[in-house]
Amino acid sequence: MSKEWPLWEVFIRSQHGLAHKHVGSLHAPDAEMAVNNARDVYTRRNEGVSIWVVRATDIVASSPGDKSALFEPANSKVYRHPTFFPMPEEVKNL
Amino acid sequence: MLRQGDNALILSQQLCKLCGKGPALEEDMALANVALDLLGQTRMWLTYAAELEGLGRSEDHLAYLRDAHQMRCCLIVEQPNGDYGFTLMRQFLFDTWHYFLMQGLTRSSDPRIAEIAEKSLKEVTYHLRRSGDLVVRLGDGTPESRQRMQSALDALWSYSGEMFIYDEIDDQMVAQGVAPDAADLRASFLEHAGEIFAEATLAMPPADAWMHKGGKVGKHSEHLGYTLAEMQFLQRAYPGADW
């Protein structure tokens, strides 16, 4: 089963959503069936959603061991954060 | 109404029997989904049928307190699930007819029917896409899956014509612009089924083959009684209970 039914990661953009969010994974023999299954399992068929399925093997993730090398430097240099500008009232929530 | 409702009701019941028995988790989900769609459609049809009847009965009365000879479903939906290929072939033949019928019914002169058909059509479009896709995959799959699909088709074909054998009730419906014409439906059915079977490398039996009939007037195969016994047991044992 696992040989013929690879793992797919499922990303869904909900009706009023701006971006696709990762919602989970499933096994399916090919992309088309993965989309069908994702629609049955994850969307309950809401109108107006978009589904992306990606083979899990096609995803490259950052390594947990690299966490400090990748993300720490920015944290200690506040001047990298563009938060020191006075913002006009109209765009408060930007 | 009753015929439409009963078709959806019995097929839904059949699919429910497969819950937890599908060949894969995802198929299980999909079958249950289709069953739920059909049950929702059943409720709309039977509720309308009960209203038209005007005897103060409800959808539950109609579903749970009629015996086999009072059921008006086509014979194809009461055929047993068999192996997975058989289940899918039954589904595909039903979906194909169902799809074109609902398409026709959206133009019905009865606004309530048109409304139900409109809602059903969205669901049935998906059912048909899915069952057609799987028929092609399995027909054009391994030698064994192909052989199973072919024997399912050969076994079920004689049940595929009943939907197009119209009686007085049907003819009246057509005359009043309520339901679509049988010949048109059949042509669409044969065309779509032919395309899918060609792609699935399956041999389609002749269109003019002998066909079973009787379900629409309450003459059923021996399978329906068992399905009803299981489905109606609780309501028969405790009639009139609230649930």
Tab-separated table of C-alpha atoms in Angstrom:
chain	number	residue	atom	x	y	z
A	1	MET	CA	0.000	0.000	0.000
A	2	SER	CA	2.594	2.563	1.015
A	3	LYS	CA	4.531	1.787	-2.178
A	4	GLU	CA	1.617	2.503	-4.478
A	5	TRP	CA	-0.078	5.092	-2.296
A	6	PRO	CA	2.430	7.852	-1.611
A	7	LEU	CA	1.843	10.564	0.956
A	8	TRP	CA	0.418	13.908	-0.212
A	9	GLU	CA	0.354	17.163	1.723
A	10	VAL	CA	-2.859	19.129	1.396
A	11	PHE	CA	-3.145	22.933	1.298
A	12	ILE	CA	-6.543	24.615	1.280
A	13	ARG	CA	-7.651	28.161	0.663
A	14	SER	CA	-11.020	28.652	2.274
A	15	GLN	CA	-13.779	30.741	0.808
A	16	HIS	CA	-12.643	34.030	2.347
A	17	GLY	CA	-9.059	33.013	2.897
A	18	LEU	CA	-6.197	34.922	1.340
A	19	ALA	CA	-3.663	32.128	1.242
A	20	HIS	CA	-3.500	28.345	1.099
A	21	LYS	CA	-2.972	26.804	4.511
A	22	HIS	CA	-1.549	23.387	5.205
A	23	VAL	CA	-4.379	21.294	6.674
A	24	GLY	CA	-2.975	17.782	6.769
A	25	SER	CA	-1.948	14.880	4.601
A	26	LEU	CA	-3.373	11.765	2.990
A	27	HIS	CA	-2.374	8.763	0.926
A	28	ALA	CA	-3.516	8.515	-2.691
A	29	PRO	CA	-2.287	6.735	-5.829
A	30	ASP	CA	-2.046	9.921	-7.894
A	31	ALA	CA	-2.617	13.670	-7.850
A	32	GLU	CA	-6.141	13.589	-9.227
A	33	MET	CA	-7.323	11.151	-6.598
A	34	ALA	CA	-5.466	13.109	-3.957
A	35	VAL	CA	-7.491	16.195	-4.907
A	36	ASN	CA	-10.740	14.219	-4.824
A	37	ASN	CA	-9.884	12.712	-1.477
A	38	ALA	CA	-8.749	16.041	-0.053
A	39	ARG	CA	-12.048	17.524	-1.076
A	40	ASP	CA	-13.933	14.734	0.691
A	41	VAL	CA	-11.767	14.667	3.781
A	42	TYR	CA	-10.799	18.292	4.345
A	43	THR	CA	-13.311	20.635	2.756
A	44	ARG	CA	-16.714	19.047	3.336
A	45	ARG	CA	-17.333	20.510	-0.068
A	46	ASN	CA	-17.542	24.160	0.738
A	47	GLU	CA	-18.108	26.098	-2.427
A	48	GLY	CA	-15.290	28.352	-3.516
A	49	VAL	CA	-12.275	26.665	-2.052
A	50	SER	CA	-9.039	25.971	-3.774
A	51	ILE	CA	-7.071	22.801	-3.071
A	52	TRP	CA	-3.372	22.192	-3.637
A	53	VAL	CA	-1.877	18.749	-3.208
A	54	VAL	CA	1.859	18.197	-3.212
A	55	ARG	CA	3.704	14.935	-2.957
A	56	ALA	CA	5.362	14.898	0.445
A	57	THR	CA	8.650	13.897	-1.200
A	58	ASP	CA	8.634	17.167	-3.183
A	59	ILE	CA	8.734	19.292	-0.065
A	60	VAL	CA	12.070	20.416	1.320
A	61	ALA	CA	11.930	21.522	4.939
A	62	SER	CA	14.429	23.483	6.954
A	63	SER	CA	16.239	21.372	9.485
A	64	PRO	CA	15.382	21.873	13.160
A	65	GLY	CA	19.108	21.781	13.899
A	66	ASP	CA	19.630	24.902	11.783
A	67	LYS	CA	17.117	26.879	13.783
A	68	SER	CA	19.606	29.179	15.449
A	69	ALA	CA	21.697	29.735	12.327
A	70	LEU	CA	18.629	30.554	10.269
A	71	PHE	CA	16.461	32.568	12.583
A	72	GLU	CA	18.419	33.849	15.578
A	73	PRO	CA	20.522	36.615	13.954
A	74	ALA	CA	17.500	38.705	13.104
A	75	ASN	CA	16.117	38.595	16.619
A	76	SER	CA	19.079	40.337	18.236
A	77	LYS	CA	19.247	43.182	15.701
A	78	VAL	CA	16.182	45.271	16.258
A	79	TYR	CA	17.255	47.704	13.554
A	80	ARG	CA	16.341	44.949	11.078
A	81	HIS	CA	12.736	45.214	12.082
A	82	PRO	CA	10.998	48.041	10.272
A	83	THR	CA	8.953	49.070	13.290
A	84	PHE	CA	10.375	52.496	14.039
A	85	PHE	CA	8.382	54.487	11.521
A	86	PRO	CA	5.581	56.718	12.684
A	87	MET	CA	2.577	55.412	10.782
A	88	PRO	CA	-0.239	57.622	9.505
A	89	GLU	CA	-3.508	57.070	11.375
A	90	GLU	CA	-5.273	55.696	8.269
A	91	VAL	CA	-2.990	52.700	7.878
A	92	LYS	CA	-2.789	51.708	11.526
A	93	ASN	CA	-3.428	48.053	10.904
A	94	LEU	CA	-1.011	47.525	8.083
B	1	MET	CA	-41.293	11.988	-6.316
B	2	LEU	CA	-41.579	8.692	-4.569
B	3	ARG	CA	-39.557	6.981	-7.291
B	4	GLN	CA	-36.764	9.510	-7.095
B	5	GLY	CA	-36.762	9.414	-3.333
B	6	ASP	CA	-36.730	5.626	-3.197
B	7	ASN	CA	-33.862	5.338	-5.671
B	8	ALA	CA	-31.711	7.640	-3.593
B	9	LEU	CA	-32.861	6.086	-0.314
B	10	ILE	CA	-32.072	2.483	-1.179
B	11	LEU	CA	-28.761	3.232	-2.892
B	12	SER	CA	-27.739	5.333	0.081
B	13	GLN	CA	-28.619	2.455	2.396
B	14	GLN	CA	-26.553	0.064	0.280
B	15	LEU	CA	-23.540	2.366	0.371
B	16	CYS	CA	-23.891	2.753	4.135
B	17	LYS	CA	-23.409	-0.990	4.479
B	18	LEU	CA	-19.893	-0.481	3.145
B	19	CYS	CA	-18.922	1.998	5.841
B	20	GLY	CA	-15.575	0.904	7.251
B	21	LYS	CA	-15.238	-1.791	4.591
B	22	GLY	CA	-13.883	0.243	1.675
B	23	PRO	CA	-10.581	-0.798	0.073
B	24	ALA	CA	-8.875	2.322	1.431
B	25	LEU	CA	-9.603	4.981	3.996
B	26	GLU	CA	-10.169	7.608	1.320
B	27	GLU	CA	-12.609	5.400	-0.581
B	28	ASP	CA	-14.490	4.814	2.639
B	29	MET	CA	-14.829	8.553	3.098
B	30	ALA	CA	-15.926	9.046	-0.481
B	31	LEU	CA	-18.558	6.304	-0.363
B	32	ALA	CA	-19.978	7.672	2.864
B	33	ASN	CA	-20.021	11.119	1.289
B	34	VAL	CA	-21.986	9.885	-1.697
B	35	ALA	CA	-24.349	8.006	0.613
B	36	LEU	CA	-24.966	11.175	2.628
B	37	ASP	CA	-25.584	13.220	-0.513
B	38	LEU	CA	-28.141	10.687	-1.656
B	39	LEU	CA	-29.805	10.596	1.729
B	40	GLY	CA	-30.138	14.377	1.665
B	41	GLN	CA	-31.769	14.116	-1.750
B	42	THR	CA	-34.034	11.346	-0.459
B	43	ARG	CA	-35.294	13.634	2.280
B	44	MET	CA	-36.138	16.414	-0.162
B	45	TRP	CA	-38.009	14.086	-2.511
B	46	LEU	CA	-39.869	12.181	0.173
B	47	THR	CA	-40.832	15.346	2.037
B	48	TYR	CA	-42.307	16.722	-1.171
B	49	ALA	CA	-43.985	13.392	-1.953
B	50	ALA	CA	-45.558	13.349	1.519
B	51	GLU	CA	-46.859	16.893	1.018
B	52	LEU	CA	-48.359	16.053	-2.364
B	53	GLU	CA	-49.964	12.961	-0.922
B	54	GLY	CA	-51.672	15.155	1.669
B	55	LEU	CA	-52.266	12.375	4.185
B	56	GLY	CA	-50.214	14.011	6.898
B	57	ARG	CA	-47.411	11.478	6.534
B	58	SER	CA	-43.762	12.526	6.847
B	59	GLU	CA	-40.517	11.568	5.133
B	60	ASP	CA	-39.938	9.113	7.981
B	61	HIS	CA	-43.279	7.432	7.404
B	62	LEU	CA	-42.425	6.960	3.776
B	63	ALA	CA	-38.926	5.670	4.422
B	64	TYR	CA	-39.592	3.384	7.346
B	65	LEU	CA	-43.155	2.203	7.139
B	66	ARG	CA	-43.512	1.014	3.568
B	67	ASP	CA	-42.869	-2.569	2.607
B	68	ALA	CA	-41.045	-3.789	-0.496
B	69	HIS	CA	-44.135	-3.877	-2.725
B	70	GLN	CA	-44.766	-0.220	-1.869
B	71	MET	CA	-41.234	0.831	-2.733
B	72	ARG	CA	-40.790	2.437	-6.150
B	73	CYS	CA	-37.031	2.295	-6.671
B	74	CYS	CA	-35.421	0.867	-9.797
B	75	LEU	CA	-34.025	-2.657	-9.501
B	76	ILE	CA	-30.439	-1.548	-10.078
B	77	VAL	CA	-30.114	0.256	-6.740
B	78	GLU	CA	-31.210	-2.752	-4.706
B	79	GLN	CA	-28.626	-5.078	-6.246
B	80	PRO	CA	-26.143	-6.270	-3.617
B	81	ASN	CA	-22.803	-4.512	-3.199
B	82	GLY	CA	-20.775	-7.475	-4.445
B	83	ASP	CA	-17.054	-6.773	-4.758
B	84	TYR	CA	-15.767	-3.227	-5.032
B	85	GLY	CA	-15.857	-3.322	-8.810
B	86	PHE	CA	-19.508	-4.318	-8.684
B	87	THR	CA	-20.324	-1.496	-6.263
B	88	LEU	CA	-18.563	1.020	-8.496
B	89	MET	CA	-20.167	-0.239	-11.684
B	90	ARG	CA	-23.615	-0.050	-10.106
B	91	GLN	CA	-22.777	3.459	-8.963
B	92	PHE	CA	-21.522	4.515	-12.371
B	93	LEU	CA	-24.590	3.265	-14.254
B	94	PHE	CA	-26.854	4.930	-11.722
B	95	ASP	CA	-24.860	8.174	-11.627
B	96	THR	CA	-24.886	8.481	-15.406
B	97	TRP	CA	-28.659	8.214	-15.583
B	98	HIS	CA	-29.085	10.306	-12.443
B	99	TYR	CA	-26.935	13.102	-13.830
B	100	PHE	CA	-28.831	13.475	-17.100
B	101	LEU	CA	-32.167	13.137	-15.343
B	102	MET	CA	-31.338	15.881	-12.838
B	103	GLN	CA	-30.090	18.043	-15.673
B	104	GLY	CA	-33.461	17.575	-17.373
B	105	LEU	CA	-35.395	18.134	-14.165
B	106	THR	CA	-33.762	21.524	-13.549
B	107	ARG	CA	-35.958	22.680	-16.452
B	108	SER	CA	-39.063	21.100	-14.921
B	109	SER	CA	-42.347	22.980	-15.053
B	110	ASP	CA	-42.766	22.200	-11.347
B	111	PRO	CA	-40.650	24.820	-9.540
B	112	ARG	CA	-40.159	22.654	-6.453
B	113	ILE	CA	-38.815	19.778	-8.553
B	114	ALA	CA	-36.552	22.145	-10.465
B	115	GLU	CA	-35.209	23.420	-7.162
B	116	ILE	CA	-34.470	19.948	-5.777
B	117	ALA	CA	-32.858	18.942	-9.063
B	118	GLU	CA	-30.710	22.072	-9.050
B	119	LYS	CA	-29.374	21.216	-5.617
B	120	SER	CA	-28.931	17.532	-6.428
B	121	LEU	CA	-27.163	18.213	-9.712
B	122	LYS	CA	-24.141	19.732	-7.957
B	123	GLU	CA	-23.711	16.582	-5.918
B	124	VAL	CA	-24.459	14.190	-8.750
B	125	THR	CA	-21.927	15.920	-11.004
B	126	TYR	CA	-19.262	14.988	-8.495
B	127	HIS	CA	-20.599	11.449	-8.080
B	128	LEU	CA	-20.469	10.876	-11.803
B	129	ARG	CA	-16.994	12.307	-12.201
B	130	ARG	CA	-15.727	10.087	-9.424
B	131	SER	CA	-17.397	6.825	-10.425
B	132	GLY	CA	-16.462	7.339	-14.095
B	133	ASP	CA	-12.871	8.013	-13.120
B	134	LEU	CA	-12.709	4.832	-11.044
B	135	VAL	CA	-14.355	2.703	-13.723
B	136	VAL	CA	-11.622	3.841	-16.121
B	137	ARG	CA	-8.860	3.237	-13.585
B	138	LEU	CA	-10.048	-0.268	-12.759
B	139	GLY	CA	-11.124	-1.225	-16.277
B	140	ASP	CA	-7.803	-0.068	-17.663
B	141	GLY	CA	-5.911	-1.364	-14.628
B	142	THR	CA	-4.608	-4.876	-14.082
B	143	PRO	CA	-5.964	-7.948	-15.916
B	144	GLU	CA	-7.817	-8.919	-12.752
B	145	SER	CA	-9.414	-5.516	-12.143
B	146	ARG	CA	-10.402	-5.359	-15.800
B	147	GLN	CA	-12.013	-8.799	-15.674
B	148	ARG	CA	-13.922	-7.854	-12.510
B	149	MET	CA	-15.209	-4.636	-14.026
B	150	GLN	CA	-16.275	-6.424	-17.193
B	151	SER	CA	-18.183	-9.093	-15.292
B	152	ALA	CA	-19.806	-6.417	-13.120
B	153	LEU	CA	-20.863	-4.582	-16.266
B	154	ASP	CA	-22.197	-7.756	-17.868
B	155	ALA	CA	-24.134	-8.630	-14.722
B	156	LEU	CA	-25.594	-5.159	-14.180
B	157	TRP	CA	-26.299	-4.161	-17.763
B	158	SER	CA	-29.762	-5.758	-17.833
B	159	TYR	CA	-30.701	-3.478	-14.924
B	160	SER	CA	-29.568	-0.310	-16.702
B	161	GLY	CA	-32.575	-0.009	-18.999
B	162	GLU	CA	-35.419	0.137	-16.496
B	163	MET	CA	-34.922	3.865	-15.956
B	164	PHE	CA	-35.822	4.489	-19.580
B	165	ILE	CA	-38.880	2.248	-19.733
B	166	TYR	CA	-41.620	4.808	-19.175
B	167	ASP	CA	-45.107	3.974	-17.985
B	168	GLU	CA	-48.284	6.079	-17.863
B	169	ILE	CA	-47.087	8.069	-14.855
B	170	ASP	CA	-43.828	8.938	-16.609
B	171	ASP	CA	-45.592	9.800	-19.852
B	172	GLN	CA	-47.933	12.144	-18.007
B	173	MET	CA	-44.946	13.833	-16.396
B	174	VAL	CA	-43.319	14.336	-19.787
B	175	ALA	CA	-46.555	15.671	-21.280
B	176	GLN	CA	-46.855	18.225	-18.485
B	177	GLY	CA	-43.250	19.310	-18.918
B	178	VAL	CA	-42.380	18.029	-15.457
B	179	ALA	CA	-39.879	15.360	-16.499
B	180	PRO	CA	-37.544	14.937	-19.473
B	181	ASP	CA	-38.188	12.564	-22.355
B	182	ALA	CA	-36.913	8.967	-22.056
B	183	ALA	CA	-35.380	8.753	-25.517
B	184	ASP	CA	-33.244	11.853	-24.953
B	185	LEU	CA	-32.095	10.583	-21.582
B	186	ARG	CA	-31.232	7.208	-22.975
B	187	ALA	CA	-29.235	8.712	-25.826
B	188	SER	CA	-27.205	10.827	-23.396
B	189	PHE	CA	-26.750	7.835	-21.088
B	190	LEU	CA	-25.496	5.560	-23.850
B	191	GLU	CA	-23.185	8.203	-25.211
B	192	HIS	CA	-21.524	8.952	-21.870
B	193	ALA	CA	-21.358	5.315	-20.766
B	194	GLY	CA	-19.930	4.374	-24.168
B	195	GLU	CA	-17.156	6.945	-23.873
B	196	ILE	CA	-16.186	5.826	-20.379
B	197	PHE	CA	-16.273	2.112	-21.235
B	198	ALA	CA	-14.150	2.715	-24.336
B	199	GLU	CA	-11.586	4.520	-22.219
B	200	ALA	CA	-11.774	1.755	-19.625
B	201	THR	CA	-11.191	-0.845	-22.371
B	202	LEU	CA	-14.470	-2.544	-21.432
B	203	ALA	CA	-16.900	-4.014	-23.937
B	204	MET	CA	-20.295	-2.361	-23.680
B	205	PRO	CA	-23.156	-4.855	-24.028
B	206	PRO	CA	-25.656	-4.128	-26.811
B	207	ALA	CA	-27.993	-1.211	-26.126
B	208	ASP	CA	-31.001	-3.252	-27.218
B	209	ALA	CA	-30.281	-6.121	-24.809
B	210	TRP	CA	-33.199	-7.470	-22.773
B	211	MET	CA	-33.862	-5.394	-19.658
B	212	HIS	CA	-35.326	-6.190	-16.259
B	213	LYS	CA	-38.189	-4.032	-15.085
B	214	GLY	CA	-40.724	-3.926	-12.268
B	215	GLY	CA	-39.057	-1.897	-9.534
B	216	LYS	CA	-40.946	1.255	-10.440
B	217	VAL	CA	-44.276	-0.475	-9.838
B	218	GLY	CA	-43.211	-2.311	-6.685
B	219	LYS	CA	-42.130	-5.635	-8.195
B	220	HIS	CA	-38.680	-6.058	-6.739
B	221	SER	CA	-35.823	-8.529	-6.733
B	222	GLU	CA	-35.342	-10.751	-3.687
B	223	HIS	CA	-32.695	-8.388	-2.323
B	224	LEU	CA	-34.868	-5.476	-1.313
B	225	GLY	CA	-36.712	-7.267	1.508
B	226	TYR	CA	-33.479	-7.922	3.383
B	227	THR	CA	-32.328	-4.339	3.009
B	228	LEU	CA	-35.653	-3.041	4.298
B	229	ALA	CA	-35.757	-5.498	7.188
B	230	GLU	CA	-32.451	-4.124	8.369
B	231	MET	CA	-33.287	-0.504	7.650
B	232	GLN	CA	-36.749	-0.450	9.207
B	233	PHE	CA	-36.286	-2.754	12.166
B	234	LEU	CA	-36.207	-0.132	14.905
B	235	GLN	CA	-39.163	1.862	13.594
B	236	ARG	CA	-41.188	-1.308	13.220
B	237	ALA	CA	-40.298	-2.423	16.747
B	238	TYR	CA	-41.046	0.976	18.309
B	239	PRO	CA	-43.528	2.651	15.989
B	240	GLY	CA	-44.117	6.339	16.507
B	241	ALA	CA	-41.045	6.909	18.664
B	242	ASP	CA	-39.333	10.314	18.573
B	243	TRP	CA	-35.651	10.275	17.595
